[in-house]
Short mmCIF file of C-alpha atoms in Angstrom, two decimals:
data_model
loop_
_atom_site.label_atom_id
_atom_site.label_comp_id
_atom_site.label_asym_id
_atom_site.label_seq_id
_atom_site.Cartn_x
_atom_site.Cartn_y
_atom_site.Cartn_z
CA MET A 1 1.36 -42.22 75.59
CA ALA A 2 -1.47 -42.27 78.14
CA ILE A 3 -1.48 -45.49 80.15
CA TYR A 4 -4.82 -46.68 81.47
CA ARG A 5 -4.85 -49.61 83.87
CA THR A 6 -8.64 -49.97 83.94
CA ASP A 7 -11.00 -49.58 81.04
CA HIS A 8 -14.07 -51.21 79.54
CA VAL A 9 -14.97 -51.69 75.91
CA GLY A 10 -17.92 -49.30 75.80
CA SER A 11 -21.42 -50.71 76.15
CA LEU A 12 -23.06 -51.25 79.54
CA VAL A 13 -26.17 -53.26 80.47
CA ARG A 14 -29.29 -51.18 79.81
CA PRO A 15 -31.44 -50.40 82.85
CA GLU A 16 -35.03 -51.54 82.53
CA ARG A 17 -36.52 -48.06 82.33
CA LEU A 18 -34.29 -47.25 79.34
CA LEU A 19 -35.45 -50.40 77.55
CA VAL A 20 -39.09 -49.54 78.27
CA ALA A 21 -38.60 -45.98 77.00
CA ARG A 22 -36.92 -47.14 73.80
CA GLU A 23 -39.73 -49.62 73.11
CA ALA A 24 -42.29 -46.86 73.70
CA PHE A 25 -40.44 -44.57 71.29
CA LYS A 26 -40.30 -47.26 68.59
CA ALA A 27 -44.02 -47.89 69.02
CA GLY A 28 -44.82 -44.20 68.66
CA ARG A 29 -45.95 -43.79 72.26
CA MET A 30 -43.06 -41.54 73.32
CA PRO A 31 -41.62 -38.50 71.50
CA LEU A 32 -37.88 -38.26 70.88
CA ASP A 33 -37.31 -35.49 73.42
CA GLU A 34 -38.79 -37.66 76.20
CA LEU A 35 -36.61 -40.61 75.15
CA ARG A 36 -33.56 -38.32 75.19
CA ALA A 37 -34.48 -37.19 78.72
CA VAL A 38 -34.57 -40.80 79.93
CA GLU A 39 -31.26 -41.51 78.18
CA ASP A 40 -29.73 -38.43 79.83
CA GLU A 41 -30.82 -39.56 83.29
CA CYS A 42 -29.51 -43.10 82.79
CA ILE A 43 -26.20 -41.88 81.37
CA LEU A 44 -25.64 -39.48 84.28
CA GLU A 45 -26.24 -42.37 86.68
CA VAL A 46 -23.66 -44.62 84.99
CA PHE A 47 -21.16 -41.75 84.88
CA GLN A 48 -21.45 -41.53 88.66
CA ARG A 49 -21.28 -45.29 89.16
CA GLN A 50 -18.16 -45.60 87.01
CA ARG A 51 -16.57 -42.68 88.90
CA ASP A 52 -17.42 -44.29 92.27
CA ILE A 53 -15.93 -47.63 91.22
CA GLY A 54 -12.76 -45.98 89.94
CA ILE A 55 -12.72 -47.01 86.28
CA GLU A 56 -10.21 -44.70 84.60
CA VAL A 57 -11.93 -44.38 81.20
CA VAL A 58 -15.71 -44.07 81.26
CA SER A 59 -18.37 -44.23 78.56
CA ASP A 60 -22.05 -43.36 78.23
CA GLY A 61 -22.73 -47.10 78.02
CA GLU A 62 -23.70 -46.57 74.35
CA PHE A 63 -27.17 -45.94 75.82
CA ARG A 64 -28.30 -43.91 72.81
CA ARG A 65 -27.71 -46.85 70.44
CA GLN A 66 -29.68 -49.98 69.66
CA SER A 67 -26.36 -51.72 68.98
CA TYR A 68 -22.77 -50.60 68.61
CA THR A 69 -23.26 -50.07 64.86
CA THR A 70 -26.47 -48.04 65.10
CA ASP A 71 -25.00 -44.58 64.64
CA GLN A 72 -23.65 -45.16 61.14
CA TYR A 73 -26.94 -46.51 59.84
CA GLU A 74 -28.98 -43.65 61.27
CA ALA A 75 -26.53 -40.98 60.11
CA ILE A 76 -25.62 -42.22 56.61
CA GLU A 77 -27.95 -42.55 53.63
CA GLY A 78 -27.46 -45.54 51.33
CA PHE A 79 -27.78 -48.54 53.64
CA ALA A 80 -30.60 -51.10 53.54
CA PRO A 81 -33.40 -50.31 56.01
CA ASP A 82 -33.14 -53.60 57.93
CA TYR A 83 -30.38 -55.78 59.36
CA PRO A 84 -30.08 -59.12 57.51
CA ILE A 85 -31.40 -62.23 59.28
CA VAL A 86 -29.07 -65.19 58.72
CA PRO A 87 -29.62 -68.84 59.81
CA SER A 88 -26.87 -70.02 62.18
CA THR A 89 -26.32 -73.44 63.76
CA ARG A 90 -25.64 -73.67 67.48
CA PRO A 91 -23.31 -76.33 68.94
CA ASP A 92 -26.38 -78.44 69.88
CA GLY A 93 -27.42 -78.56 66.23
CA VAL A 94 -30.37 -76.19 66.57
CA VAL A 95 -30.63 -73.70 63.72
CA VAL A 96 -31.55 -70.18 64.86
CA ASN A 97 -32.11 -66.98 62.94
CA VAL A 98 -29.51 -64.39 63.92
CA GLN A 99 -29.76 -60.68 63.23
CA MET A 100 -26.44 -59.51 61.82
CA HIS A 101 -24.74 -56.24 62.78
CA THR A 102 -23.97 -55.05 59.25
CA LYS A 103 -26.47 -53.68 56.75
CA PRO A 104 -25.69 -53.96 53.05
CA VAL A 105 -25.13 -50.84 50.95
CA VAL A 106 -28.00 -50.29 48.49
CA GLY A 107 -27.16 -46.88 47.04
CA LYS A 108 -24.87 -43.88 47.15
CA LEU A 109 -23.53 -43.27 50.66
CA ARG A 110 -24.10 -39.73 51.90
CA PRO A 111 -23.84 -38.36 55.43
CA LEU A 112 -27.17 -37.05 56.73
CA ARG A 113 -25.63 -35.74 59.96
CA ARG A 114 -22.62 -36.29 62.20
CA MET A 115 -22.58 -39.88 63.43
CA THR A 116 -21.83 -39.33 67.12
CA GLU A 117 -22.32 -35.60 67.76
CA HIS A 118 -25.54 -36.26 69.71
CA GLU A 119 -23.46 -38.48 72.03
CA SER A 120 -20.22 -36.50 72.20
CA SER A 121 -21.91 -33.19 73.04
CA PHE A 122 -23.45 -34.69 76.19
CA LEU A 123 -20.21 -36.47 77.09
CA LEU A 124 -18.22 -33.25 76.74
CA ALA A 125 -20.68 -31.38 78.95
CA HIS A 126 -21.19 -33.99 81.68
CA ALA A 127 -18.74 -36.93 81.63
CA PRO A 128 -15.80 -37.35 84.02
CA ARG A 129 -12.50 -37.21 82.15
CA PRO A 130 -11.22 -39.19 80.39
CA PHE A 131 -14.12 -40.67 78.45
CA LYS A 132 -14.35 -42.57 75.19
CA VAL A 133 -16.43 -42.47 72.03
CA THR A 134 -16.59 -45.75 70.11
CA MET A 135 -17.36 -46.58 66.50
CA PRO A 136 -17.23 -49.75 64.38
CA THR A 137 -14.46 -50.04 61.84
CA PRO A 138 -15.37 -48.50 58.48
CA ALA A 139 -13.97 -51.45 56.49
CA ARG A 140 -16.58 -53.53 54.65
CA VAL A 141 -15.48 -57.11 54.14
CA PRO A 142 -15.76 -59.08 50.88
CA GLY A 143 -18.90 -61.19 51.04
CA SER A 144 -20.89 -58.62 53.02
CA GLN A 145 -22.15 -57.34 49.65
CA THR A 146 -23.71 -59.96 47.40
CA THR A 147 -24.23 -57.28 44.73
CA ILE A 148 -22.56 -53.93 44.15
CA PRO A 149 -25.26 -51.24 43.84
CA ALA A 150 -25.07 -48.29 41.48
CA PRO A 151 -23.32 -45.91 41.33
CA TYR A 152 -20.57 -48.15 42.71
CA THR A 153 -18.68 -50.65 40.61
CA SER A 154 -16.60 -52.31 43.36
CA LEU A 155 -16.33 -52.91 47.08
CA THR A 156 -13.23 -50.71 46.99
CA GLU A 157 -15.33 -47.71 45.99
CA ILE A 158 -17.82 -48.45 48.79
CA ASN A 159 -15.00 -48.67 51.32
CA GLU A 160 -13.54 -45.37 50.12
CA ASP A 161 -16.84 -43.53 50.68
CA ILE A 162 -17.51 -45.08 54.10
CA THR A 163 -13.97 -44.44 55.26
CA ALA A 164 -14.15 -40.79 54.24
CA ILE A 165 -17.25 -40.32 56.42
CA PHE A 166 -15.66 -42.10 59.39
CA ARG A 167 -12.42 -40.17 58.89
CA ASP A 168 -14.27 -36.85 59.06
CA GLU A 169 -16.16 -37.98 62.16
CA MET A 170 -12.97 -39.01 63.98
CA ALA A 171 -11.33 -35.69 63.11
CA ALA A 172 -14.37 -33.74 64.32
CA LEU A 173 -14.42 -35.63 67.63
CA ALA A 174 -10.74 -34.95 68.20
CA ASP A 175 -11.26 -31.26 67.39
CA GLU A 176 -14.15 -31.09 69.86
CA GLY A 177 -11.90 -32.30 72.66
CA VAL A 178 -12.73 -36.02 72.91
CA THR A 179 -9.49 -37.60 74.14
CA TYR A 180 -10.18 -41.33 73.65
CA LEU A 181 -11.43 -42.60 70.28
CA GLN A 182 -11.97 -46.30 69.67
CA LEU A 183 -12.74 -48.40 66.61
CA ASP A 184 -14.20 -51.90 67.04
CA LYS A 185 -13.15 -54.63 64.63
CA VAL A 186 -14.23 -58.28 64.28
CA PRO A 187 -11.10 -60.16 63.09
CA THR A 188 -12.78 -63.57 62.76
CA ARG A 189 -11.86 -64.24 59.17
CA PHE A 190 -8.25 -63.27 59.79
CA VAL A 191 -7.55 -65.32 62.94
CA ASP A 192 -9.70 -68.41 62.44
CA PRO A 193 -7.72 -71.01 60.42
CA GLN A 194 -10.86 -72.33 58.72
CA ALA A 195 -11.98 -68.82 57.81
CA ARG A 196 -8.55 -68.02 56.37
CA GLU A 197 -8.70 -71.17 54.27
CA ALA A 198 -12.18 -70.23 53.05
CA MET A 199 -10.84 -66.85 51.97
CA ARG A 200 -8.08 -68.52 49.99
CA ALA A 201 -10.69 -70.75 48.33
CA GLN A 202 -12.42 -67.55 47.17
CA GLY A 203 -9.15 -66.35 45.64
CA LEU A 204 -8.44 -63.86 48.45
CA ASP A 205 -5.14 -63.52 50.31
CA PRO A 206 -5.95 -63.07 54.04
CA ASP A 207 -2.83 -61.02 54.70
CA GLU A 208 -3.47 -58.70 51.77
CA GLU A 209 -7.11 -58.26 52.78
CA PHE A 210 -6.07 -57.46 56.35
CA ALA A 211 -3.53 -54.93 55.07
CA THR A 212 -6.29 -53.25 53.03
CA GLU A 213 -8.46 -52.87 56.13
CA VAL A 214 -5.52 -51.55 58.17
CA ALA A 215 -4.91 -48.87 55.52
CA LEU A 216 -8.55 -47.75 55.70
CA GLU A 217 -8.52 -47.64 59.50
CA ASN A 218 -5.24 -45.75 59.51
CA GLN A 219 -6.88 -42.98 57.50
CA CYS A 220 -9.25 -42.49 60.43
CA TYR A 221 -6.52 -42.64 63.06
CA ASP A 222 -4.28 -40.25 61.15
CA ALA A 223 -7.10 -37.73 60.77
CA ALA A 224 -7.73 -37.79 64.54
CA ARG A 225 -4.10 -37.70 65.67
CA ARG A 226 -3.80 -34.88 68.21
CA GLU A 227 -1.66 -34.27 71.26
CA GLY A 228 -3.34 -35.94 74.23
CA VAL A 229 -5.75 -38.08 72.17
CA THR A 230 -5.66 -41.87 72.68
CA LEU A 231 -6.56 -43.87 69.58
CA ALA A 232 -7.69 -47.41 70.33
CA MET A 233 -8.74 -50.59 68.54
CA HIS A 234 -10.88 -53.33 70.08
CA PHE A 235 -10.64 -56.76 68.48
CA CYS A 236 -14.03 -58.43 69.05
CA ARG A 237 -14.51 -62.21 69.05
CA GLY A 238 -18.31 -62.10 68.95
CA SER A 239 -21.05 -61.40 71.46
CA ARG A 240 -23.08 -64.63 71.52
CA THR A 241 -22.39 -67.05 74.37
CA TRP A 242 -22.76 -70.15 72.17
CA TRP A 243 -21.01 -68.83 69.09
CA GLN A 244 -17.63 -70.42 68.44
CA GLY A 245 -16.53 -68.13 65.63
CA GLY A 246 -13.26 -66.27 65.91
CA ALA A 247 -11.30 -69.24 67.18
CA GLY A 248 -7.60 -68.91 66.61
CA ALA A 249 -4.80 -67.04 68.31
CA TYR A 250 -3.74 -63.52 67.39
CA ASP A 251 -0.53 -64.89 65.85
CA ALA A 252 -1.82 -64.69 62.28
CA ILE A 253 -2.38 -60.92 62.46
CA ALA A 254 -0.21 -59.82 65.40
CA GLU A 255 2.69 -58.27 63.55
CA GLN A 256 0.50 -56.60 60.93
CA ALA A 257 -1.96 -55.31 63.50
CA PHE A 258 0.23 -54.18 66.37
CA ALA A 259 2.97 -52.62 64.25
CA GLY A 260 0.81 -51.59 61.30
CA LEU A 261 -2.25 -49.96 62.88
CA HIS A 262 -1.71 -46.33 63.86
CA ALA A 263 -3.47 -46.97 67.17
CA ASP A 264 -2.01 -46.29 70.60
CA ARG A 265 -3.96 -48.95 72.46
CA PHE A 266 -5.31 -52.42 71.74
CA LEU A 267 -8.26 -53.90 73.62
CA LEU A 268 -7.82 -57.66 73.24
CA GLU A 269 -10.05 -60.56 74.25
CA PHE A 270 -8.29 -63.17 76.36
CA ASP A 271 -11.21 -64.55 78.37
CA THR A 272 -11.31 -67.99 76.72
CA GLU A 273 -8.84 -70.45 75.24
CA ARG A 274 -10.02 -69.68 71.70
CA ALA A 275 -7.90 -66.48 71.75
CA GLY A 276 -4.70 -68.45 72.30
CA GLY A 277 -1.80 -67.40 74.48
CA PHE A 278 -0.06 -64.11 75.17
CA GLU A 279 2.93 -64.80 72.91
CA PRO A 280 1.71 -62.44 70.13
CA LEU A 281 2.05 -59.51 72.54
CA ARG A 282 5.77 -59.55 71.78
CA PHE A 283 4.91 -57.67 68.57
CA VAL A 284 3.38 -54.70 70.41
CA PRO A 285 5.71 -51.69 70.04
CA LYS A 286 7.06 -50.09 73.20
CA ASP A 287 5.04 -46.92 72.65
CA LYS A 288 1.67 -48.72 72.62
CA SER A 289 -0.47 -50.21 75.40
CA VAL A 290 -2.69 -53.28 75.75
CA HIS A 291 -5.97 -53.79 77.59
CA LEU A 292 -6.04 -57.44 78.66
CA GLY A 293 -9.67 -58.54 78.29
CA LEU A 294 -9.56 -61.18 81.01
CA VAL A 295 -13.00 -60.63 82.56
CA SER A 296 -15.99 -62.11 80.74
CA THR A 297 -19.10 -60.13 79.86
CA LYS A 298 -20.84 -63.34 78.76
CA ASN A 299 -20.79 -65.16 82.09
CA GLY A 300 -22.12 -63.70 85.33
CA ALA A 301 -19.78 -65.70 87.56
CA LEU A 302 -17.17 -63.45 89.14
CA GLU A 303 -13.62 -64.30 88.12
CA ASP A 304 -11.06 -65.47 90.69
CA GLN A 305 -8.69 -62.61 91.43
CA ASP A 306 -5.70 -64.87 92.00
CA GLU A 307 -6.23 -66.29 88.51
CA LEU A 308 -6.40 -62.77 87.06
CA LEU A 309 -3.16 -61.85 88.81
CA ARG A 310 -1.54 -65.03 87.51
CA ARG A 311 -2.57 -64.28 83.94
CA ILE A 312 -1.32 -60.69 84.10
CA ASP A 313 2.01 -62.05 85.31
CA GLU A 314 2.00 -64.56 82.44
CA ALA A 315 1.32 -61.80 79.89
CA SER A 316 4.18 -59.73 81.31
CA LYS A 317 6.61 -62.41 80.14
CA HIS A 318 5.91 -61.27 76.56
CA ILE A 319 5.38 -57.51 77.00
CA ASP A 320 6.51 -54.97 79.59
CA ILE A 321 3.98 -54.95 82.43
CA GLY A 322 4.07 -51.16 82.28
CA GLN A 323 2.26 -51.34 78.93
CA LEU A 324 -0.62 -53.41 80.32
CA GLY A 325 -4.02 -52.78 81.85
CA ILE A 326 -7.00 -55.01 82.61
CA GLY A 327 -10.67 -54.97 81.67
CA PRO A 328 -13.59 -56.96 80.27
CA GLN A 329 -13.15 -58.77 76.98
CA CYS A 330 -16.13 -57.15 75.22
CA GLY A 331 -19.02 -54.78 75.77
CA PHE A 332 -21.46 -55.69 78.52
CA GLN A 333 -24.62 -55.21 76.49
CA GLY A 334 -24.03 -57.43 73.49
CA ALA A 335 -25.67 -56.99 70.12
CA SER A 336 -29.32 -56.39 70.96
CA GLU A 337 -31.09 -54.32 73.59
CA ARG A 338 -33.67 -56.57 75.19
CA ASP A 339 -31.79 -59.90 75.08
CA GLY A 340 -28.22 -58.87 74.33
CA ALA A 341 -26.90 -58.73 77.88
CA HIS A 342 -25.75 -62.05 79.32
CA ILE A 343 -25.25 -60.77 82.87
CA THR A 344 -27.21 -58.61 85.30
CA LEU A 345 -26.52 -55.01 86.26
CA ASP A 346 -25.25 -56.13 89.67
CA GLU A 347 -22.91 -58.70 88.11
CA GLN A 348 -21.60 -56.02 85.73
CA TRP A 349 -20.74 -53.61 88.55
CA ARG A 350 -19.10 -56.35 90.63
CA LYS A 351 -16.91 -57.28 87.67
CA LEU A 352 -15.84 -53.66 87.19
CA GLU A 353 -15.07 -53.39 90.90
CA LEU A 354 -12.94 -56.53 90.63
CA ILE A 355 -11.07 -55.05 87.66
CA VAL A 356 -10.22 -51.88 89.61
CA ASP A 357 -9.17 -53.81 92.72
CA THR A 358 -6.98 -56.14 90.67
CA ALA A 359 -5.30 -53.24 88.89
CA ARG A 360 -4.51 -51.59 92.21
CA LYS A 361 -2.85 -54.77 93.42
CA VAL A 362 -0.67 -54.94 90.31
CA TRP A 363 0.12 -51.31 89.52
CA GLY A 364 -0.68 -49.51 92.78
#
C-alpha cells in the first residue's frame, strides 16, 4: 500500500488567462487547438508549482474541465444538453437558483470517446510522478431521474450502462500507467439524518441503497486493480460556502464504506463540525490509508498549524498514525469556473505549503 502524507483532492483555482481563453472558446472566438495550448501552458505551470511546494500527489488541476463532472457529459451520448437549475434557500432565507452537477439521462448511453484520455495522455507525458486522474462516481441516485427514458425501464439499467463505461475507463487508465485513480462521491443522503429519514419516507432503505452504490463502484475499482496503482475515494460534503447539506458524522456509513469499498485510500472532509469526530476511523482496515481533509478550500484564512497538529494527534487515537496523511477537504476550484473558487491563487498555494510543512513535522 502506497502511503501519501500530502495530497489534494484534484481541482485547483483557475488562472485568469485560462478563464478568459475558455470564455473565448465558448463564444466561438478561439479554436480548440488554441484553447488546448493555453491549458497546456497553465497545467505545466501548476505541475512545477506543486513540485516546488512538495505535494506528493499532483494533478492537472482539472484545468480541461468546466467542473469535475464535465468529462462524462462530453464523452457519453444520452445525457441532457444542460445542467438542471434548481431553486435553493440560503441560511438567510434568500432563494437562489443553483446549477446542479448532474445531468439527467434522456436516451441510450453510448461512449463517444474515452472520458479522460485527453487529460491522461498529457499527464503521462509531462506530470511529475505520482499523479492522479479523478472521476465522479458512476452511481446515479434515486430521485435524480424524474422519468426513465427509453430504452431503459429502471434506474438499475441506467446505472449498469454508466458503470460499464466508467469501469472500462478506469481499466484503460490503469493499463496506460496512471498510478492513482480517484472517484468522487457525495454521501449527503447517507450521512445526513434528515436525508436518511426522507429516503425511508420514499420507501428506500439507506443502507441497502448505499450497498448498491458500493457494488457499482467496486466494479470500477476491481477493473483497475493493478500492482502499484492506488485506488481512492473522496467523500464530498458540497462546494458552496453557505450550503449546510451533508451534515452528519461518517458513523452511518463508516463500516460499509471503509470495509466494503475496494479502495486503498479515503479522502475525508473534516474541516467543519458537520463531519463529526474521528471515531468512525476505527473501521478503516489496516491495509488502507486516510487523507484527513483538515484544511478548508472554502475559506481563505490560513489554518493554525498547532490546531492541525492537535487534530492529527486526536485522529491517531482511532487509527494508526502511520495510515494518515493531511490535505484540503475538497477541490480548490468548486463547481463552476468563473465563480466557483472561494479563495485566491495565493491563498491556495499558502495552504498547500502549510499542508506540506505540517506533514513534515508529523511524519518527517
